[in-house]
Amino acid sequence: VFISEELISDRLRRLPNLRNSLIRAGCVEIKISNDPQILKYYASLLRRYFSKEQLLVLEFENKIVLVMHAPDEDSFASLHDKLNDILISQGLRCGISNIFDRFNTLRDHYLQAQAALSFNPDTPGICLFHDIFFDYMLSFLPAHIASSMISPKIINMLKLQEAYQFSLIETLKQYLKCGCNLQKTAGALFIHKNTALYRLNHIREILHTDLDDPEENLQLLLSIKILEKYPDRKSTRLNS
C-alpha cells in the first residue's frame, strides 16, 4: 500500500498548528467500496461532522483514509467518542493507528489502521491497533516458535488450575492488562477488591514472584496471549 505523500502533504500544509499536534491514521471500511458514489457519500458525511482541524478525510484506492490530529490525548479521546458514535450509527468500522507525531511515518501507521480492522472483524465502530498489538506481533511468528516462548511459570500455573475454583489465567491477565492496579482488576473481573487480592496472593505464590518486574510481567502477558492464539498448543505444553 502506498499513500501519495505529495497529495496528503498538500492537504496537511493548509492545517494550522499541525506541527504541535499528535496524529493518528485511520482506515474506514466500506463494504461496497467498488461504488465510488457510496465512497464519496461517506467521505462527505464525515467531513460535515468534523472540521479539518480535527479530521482530514481522503479517498484513496477505494478506501476512506483519515488523518486525525489533536493537541493532547484527552482531545483525542473526545474525538474518538464522537467518531465511534457516527461510525456505529452508519454501520461502518474504522481501524485507528497508534499516536505518532512525525508525518513521514504516516504510511506505517496507516498499515496499523488496516491491521486493526483485519484483526477485529466483529468489532463495530472504532478498532484500535493498541488492542491487537500482541496478536499482530505474534502473526509474524510460526506457531511452534511462539508456543516455545510461553513462560514455564504459566505452564506450571495451568497444571495447578484444577485445585482452584477461579481462573488463575484470567485473573492474572486482567491484573496485567490493568497495569497491576488492584481496583481496576476487581472491576474488570466484576468481583470485590478483597476477592481480587485473595486471588492474586495465590497467583504470586504459584509464580514465586511479586509481579513487580515490568519485563517479567510482559513475558507473562505475552505467554497468555500465545495460549489464546494457539489454544491447541496448551495440551501439548501441559504434557511435555
Tab-separated table of C-alpha atoms in Angstrom:
chain	number	residue	atom	x	y	z
A	1	VAL	CA	0.000	0.000	0.000
A	2	PHE	CA	1.413	3.400	-0.941
A	3	ILE	CA	-0.116	6.711	0.077
A	4	SER	CA	0.837	9.673	-2.049
A	5	GLU	CA	2.738	11.877	0.387
A	6	GLU	CA	2.531	14.754	-2.099
A	7	LEU	CA	-1.269	14.595	-2.064
A	8	ILE	CA	-1.622	14.403	1.705
A	9	SER	CA	1.211	16.856	2.389
A	10	ASP	CA	-0.591	19.434	0.296
A	11	ARG	CA	-3.739	18.978	2.421
A	12	LEU	CA	-1.823	18.991	5.695
A	13	ARG	CA	0.030	22.201	4.903
A	14	ARG	CA	-3.297	24.021	4.991
A	15	LEU	CA	-3.979	22.953	8.573
A	16	PRO	CA	-2.949	25.224	11.476
A	17	ASN	CA	-0.698	24.079	14.318
A	18	LEU	CA	-0.217	20.577	12.936
A	19	ARG	CA	3.442	20.713	13.952
A	20	ASN	CA	2.363	20.785	17.602
A	21	SER	CA	-0.276	18.076	17.260
A	22	LEU	CA	-0.449	14.373	17.928
A	23	ILE	CA	-1.589	12.387	14.904
A	24	ARG	CA	-3.415	9.124	14.292
A	25	ALA	CA	-4.128	7.426	10.979
A	26	GLY	CA	-7.445	5.748	10.254
A	27	CYS	CA	-8.862	3.474	7.579
A	28	VAL	CA	-12.651	3.295	7.187
A	29	GLU	CA	-14.018	0.001	5.885
A	30	ILE	CA	-16.720	0.411	3.227
A	31	LYS	CA	-18.395	-2.888	2.355
A	32	ILE	CA	-19.362	-1.709	-1.150
A	33	SER	CA	-16.088	0.069	-1.758
A	34	ASN	CA	-16.160	-0.505	-5.518
A	35	ASP	CA	-19.016	2.018	-5.811
A	36	PRO	CA	-17.401	5.482	-5.974
A	37	GLN	CA	-20.682	7.209	-5.149
A	38	ILE	CA	-21.023	5.367	-1.848
A	39	LEU	CA	-17.403	6.150	-1.025
A	40	LYS	CA	-17.968	9.840	-1.738
A	41	TYR	CA	-21.175	9.840	0.309
A	42	TYR	CA	-19.478	8.568	3.462
A	43	ALA	CA	-16.440	10.789	2.952
A	44	SER	CA	-18.733	13.804	2.637
A	45	LEU	CA	-20.666	12.701	5.722
A	46	LEU	CA	-17.509	12.597	7.841
A	47	ARG	CA	-16.399	15.991	6.538
A	48	ARG	CA	-19.702	17.508	7.662
A	49	TYR	CA	-19.269	16.259	11.216
A	50	PHE	CA	-15.622	17.227	11.700
A	51	SER	CA	-13.556	20.309	10.929
A	52	LYS	CA	-10.282	19.983	9.048
A	53	GLU	CA	-8.550	20.973	12.262
A	54	GLN	CA	-9.826	17.684	13.755
A	55	LEU	CA	-10.028	15.224	10.912
A	56	LEU	CA	-8.682	15.172	7.380
A	57	VAL	CA	-10.814	12.872	5.177
A	58	LEU	CA	-9.253	11.475	1.989
A	59	GLU	CA	-10.475	8.998	-0.614
A	60	PHE	CA	-7.705	6.633	-1.581
A	61	GLU	CA	-7.796	3.325	-3.513
A	62	ASN	CA	-11.492	2.639	-2.787
A	63	LYS	CA	-10.962	3.416	0.891
A	64	ILE	CA	-11.501	6.376	3.163
A	65	VAL	CA	-8.280	7.433	4.856
A	66	LEU	CA	-8.494	9.554	7.995
A	67	VAL	CA	-5.743	11.729	9.404
A	68	MET	CA	-6.798	12.607	12.946
A	69	HIS	CA	-4.972	15.232	14.933
A	70	ALA	CA	-5.379	16.759	18.369
A	71	PRO	CA	-3.227	18.764	20.794
A	72	ASP	CA	-3.307	16.105	23.520
A	73	GLU	CA	-4.601	12.622	24.359
A	74	ASP	CA	-7.698	13.932	26.168
A	75	SER	CA	-8.743	15.736	22.996
A	76	PHE	CA	-8.170	12.510	21.083
A	77	ALA	CA	-10.483	10.676	23.479
A	78	SER	CA	-13.410	13.034	22.817
A	79	LEU	CA	-12.698	12.909	19.084
A	80	HIS	CA	-12.720	9.108	19.208
A	81	ASP	CA	-16.021	9.011	21.073
A	82	LYS	CA	-17.734	11.249	18.535
A	83	LEU	CA	-16.279	9.346	15.576
A	84	ASN	CA	-17.215	5.995	17.106
A	85	ASP	CA	-20.857	7.056	17.564
A	86	ILE	CA	-21.092	8.196	13.939
A	87	LEU	CA	-19.469	5.030	12.595
A	88	ILE	CA	-21.793	2.747	14.559
A	89	SER	CA	-24.882	4.729	13.518
A	90	GLN	CA	-23.852	4.261	9.869
A	91	GLY	CA	-22.844	0.610	10.221
A	92	LEU	CA	-19.198	1.444	9.485
A	93	ARG	CA	-15.917	0.303	11.015
A	94	CYS	CA	-12.613	2.142	11.214
A	95	GLY	CA	-9.147	0.964	12.168
A	96	ILE	CA	-7.109	3.514	14.119
A	97	SER	CA	-3.324	3.527	14.497
A	98	ASN	CA	-1.196	4.371	17.496
A	99	ILE	CA	-0.421	8.034	18.127
A	100	PHE	CA	2.536	9.478	16.220
A	101	ASP	CA	3.997	12.947	15.726
A	102	ARG	CA	6.148	12.610	12.600
A	103	PHE	CA	4.344	12.812	9.299
A	104	ASN	CA	6.942	10.702	7.465
A	105	THR	CA	5.683	7.658	9.414
A	106	LEU	CA	2.101	8.092	8.166
A	107	ARG	CA	2.294	5.141	5.783
A	108	ASP	CA	3.367	2.750	8.553
A	109	HIS	CA	0.572	3.971	10.795
A	110	TYR	CA	-1.963	3.643	8.002
A	111	LEU	CA	-0.930	-0.011	7.790
A	112	GLN	CA	-1.539	-0.248	11.545
A	113	ALA	CA	-5.067	1.043	10.955
A	114	GLN	CA	-5.651	-1.622	8.300
A	115	ALA	CA	-4.303	-4.304	10.653
A	116	ALA	CA	-6.660	-3.130	13.411
A	117	LEU	CA	-9.578	-3.754	11.050
A	118	SER	CA	-8.411	-7.175	9.880
A	119	PHE	CA	-7.676	-8.439	13.407
A	120	ASN	CA	-11.043	-7.213	14.744
A	121	PRO	CA	-13.544	-8.442	12.128
A	122	ASP	CA	-16.504	-8.415	14.536
A	123	THR	CA	-15.832	-5.143	16.337
A	124	PRO	CA	-18.247	-2.325	15.409
A	125	GLY	CA	-17.122	1.288	15.160
A	126	ILE	CA	-13.515	2.031	16.055
A	127	CYS	CA	-10.890	-0.744	16.186
A	128	LEU	CA	-7.656	0.332	17.865
A	129	PHE	CA	-4.269	-1.038	16.853
A	130	HIS	CA	-3.340	-0.797	20.526
A	131	ASP	CA	-5.864	-3.548	21.293
A	132	ILE	CA	-4.405	-6.025	18.787
A	133	PHE	CA	-0.720	-5.240	19.324
A	134	PHE	CA	0.232	-8.672	20.692
A	135	ASP	CA	-1.848	-10.546	18.110
A	136	TYR	CA	-0.266	-8.501	15.331
A	137	MET	CA	3.232	-9.179	16.628
A	138	LEU	CA	2.534	-12.901	17.034
A	139	SER	CA	1.197	-13.126	13.477
A	140	PHE	CA	4.799	-12.898	12.237
A	141	LEU	CA	5.886	-15.954	14.248
A	142	PRO	CA	5.236	-19.606	13.323
A	143	ALA	CA	3.025	-21.359	15.886
A	144	HIS	CA	5.751	-23.729	17.090
A	145	ILE	CA	8.160	-20.858	17.750
A	146	ALA	CA	5.519	-18.785	19.532
A	147	SER	CA	4.482	-21.708	21.748
A	148	SER	CA	8.108	-22.340	22.716
A	149	MET	CA	8.193	-18.803	24.141
A	150	ILE	CA	5.489	-19.489	26.750
A	151	SER	CA	6.853	-18.881	30.233
A	152	PRO	CA	7.401	-22.071	32.285
A	153	LYS	CA	5.678	-20.263	35.158
A	154	ILE	CA	2.482	-20.042	33.108
A	155	ILE	CA	2.697	-23.720	32.197
A	156	ASN	CA	3.102	-24.621	35.859
A	157	MET	CA	0.136	-22.440	36.777
A	158	LEU	CA	-2.036	-24.230	34.204
A	159	LYS	CA	-1.098	-27.576	35.728
A	160	LEU	CA	-2.296	-26.344	39.131
A	161	GLN	CA	-5.565	-24.838	37.842
A	162	GLU	CA	-7.765	-27.784	38.906
A	163	ALA	CA	-7.047	-27.039	42.580
A	164	TYR	CA	-8.714	-23.606	42.301
A	165	GLN	CA	-12.328	-22.568	41.757
A	166	PHE	CA	-11.416	-19.417	39.839
A	167	SER	CA	-9.424	-18.944	36.654
A	168	LEU	CA	-5.810	-18.266	37.507
A	169	ILE	CA	-5.006	-17.244	33.943
A	170	GLU	CA	-7.920	-14.818	33.556
A	171	THR	CA	-7.200	-13.190	36.911
A	172	LEU	CA	-3.528	-12.722	36.061
A	173	LYS	CA	-4.365	-11.493	32.566
A	174	GLN	CA	-6.735	-8.802	33.815
A	175	TYR	CA	-4.296	-7.721	36.523
A	176	LEU	CA	-1.510	-7.256	33.972
A	177	LYS	CA	-3.817	-5.546	31.459
A	178	CYS	CA	-4.980	-3.159	34.191
A	179	GLY	CA	-1.413	-2.074	34.874
A	180	CYS	CA	-1.249	-4.089	38.115
A	181	ASN	CA	-3.956	-1.863	39.583
A	182	LEU	CA	-5.980	-3.868	42.111
A	183	GLN	CA	-9.115	-1.705	41.964
A	184	LYS	CA	-9.274	-1.787	38.157
A	185	THR	CA	-8.641	-5.540	38.164
A	186	ALA	CA	-11.551	-6.112	40.542
A	187	GLY	CA	-13.771	-4.017	38.267
A	188	ALA	CA	-12.690	-5.906	35.152
A	189	LEU	CA	-13.446	-9.242	36.849
A	190	PHE	CA	-16.685	-7.972	38.479
A	191	ILE	CA	-15.515	-9.055	41.924
A	192	HIS	CA	-14.797	-7.324	45.233
A	193	LYS	CA	-11.376	-5.766	45.715
A	194	ASN	CA	-10.607	-8.132	48.608
A	195	THR	CA	-11.513	-11.129	46.454
A	196	ALA	CA	-9.148	-9.914	43.754
A	197	LEU	CA	-6.387	-9.517	46.341
A	198	TYR	CA	-7.049	-13.040	47.657
A	199	ARG	CA	-6.742	-14.496	44.159
A	200	LEU	CA	-3.610	-12.533	43.332
A	201	ASN	CA	-1.904	-13.658	46.517
A	202	HIS	CA	-2.408	-17.270	45.416
A	203	ILE	CA	-1.070	-16.425	41.956
A	204	ARG	CA	2.033	-14.777	43.457
A	205	GLU	CA	2.697	-17.908	45.479
A	206	ILE	CA	2.369	-20.134	42.427
A	207	LEU	CA	4.571	-17.923	40.250
A	208	HIS	CA	7.109	-17.209	43.005
A	209	THR	CA	7.049	-13.542	42.075
A	210	ASP	CA	5.615	-10.305	43.449
A	211	LEU	CA	4.541	-9.257	39.926
A	212	ASP	CA	6.541	-6.037	40.228
A	213	ASP	CA	9.061	-6.703	37.448
A	214	PRO	CA	7.828	-4.995	34.232
A	215	GLU	CA	9.863	-7.248	31.926
A	216	GLU	CA	8.682	-10.446	33.591
A	217	ASN	CA	5.100	-9.169	33.583
A	218	LEU	CA	5.376	-8.533	29.855
A	219	GLN	CA	6.589	-12.096	29.295
A	220	LEU	CA	3.699	-13.455	31.376
A	221	LEU	CA	1.124	-11.434	29.437
A	222	LEU	CA	2.680	-12.425	26.122
A	223	SER	CA	2.559	-16.074	27.209
A	224	ILE	CA	-1.158	-15.760	27.925
A	225	LYS	CA	-1.708	-14.151	24.531
A	226	ILE	CA	0.124	-17.045	22.844
A	227	LEU	CA	-2.118	-19.550	24.640
A	228	GLU	CA	-5.184	-17.634	23.482
A	229	LYS	CA	-3.957	-17.505	19.900
A	230	TYR	CA	-2.937	-21.168	19.792
A	231	PRO	CA	-5.271	-22.984	22.228
A	232	ASP	CA	-4.410	-26.351	20.659
A	233	ARG	CA	-0.820	-25.879	21.889
A	234	LYS	CA	-1.945	-25.797	25.520
A	235	SER	CA	-2.345	-29.565	25.891
A	236	THR	CA	0.967	-30.118	24.097
A	237	ARG	CA	2.832	-27.929	26.578
A	238	LEU	CA	0.993	-29.380	29.587
A	239	ASN	CA	2.021	-32.907	28.618
A	240	SER	CA	5.617	-32.042	27.817
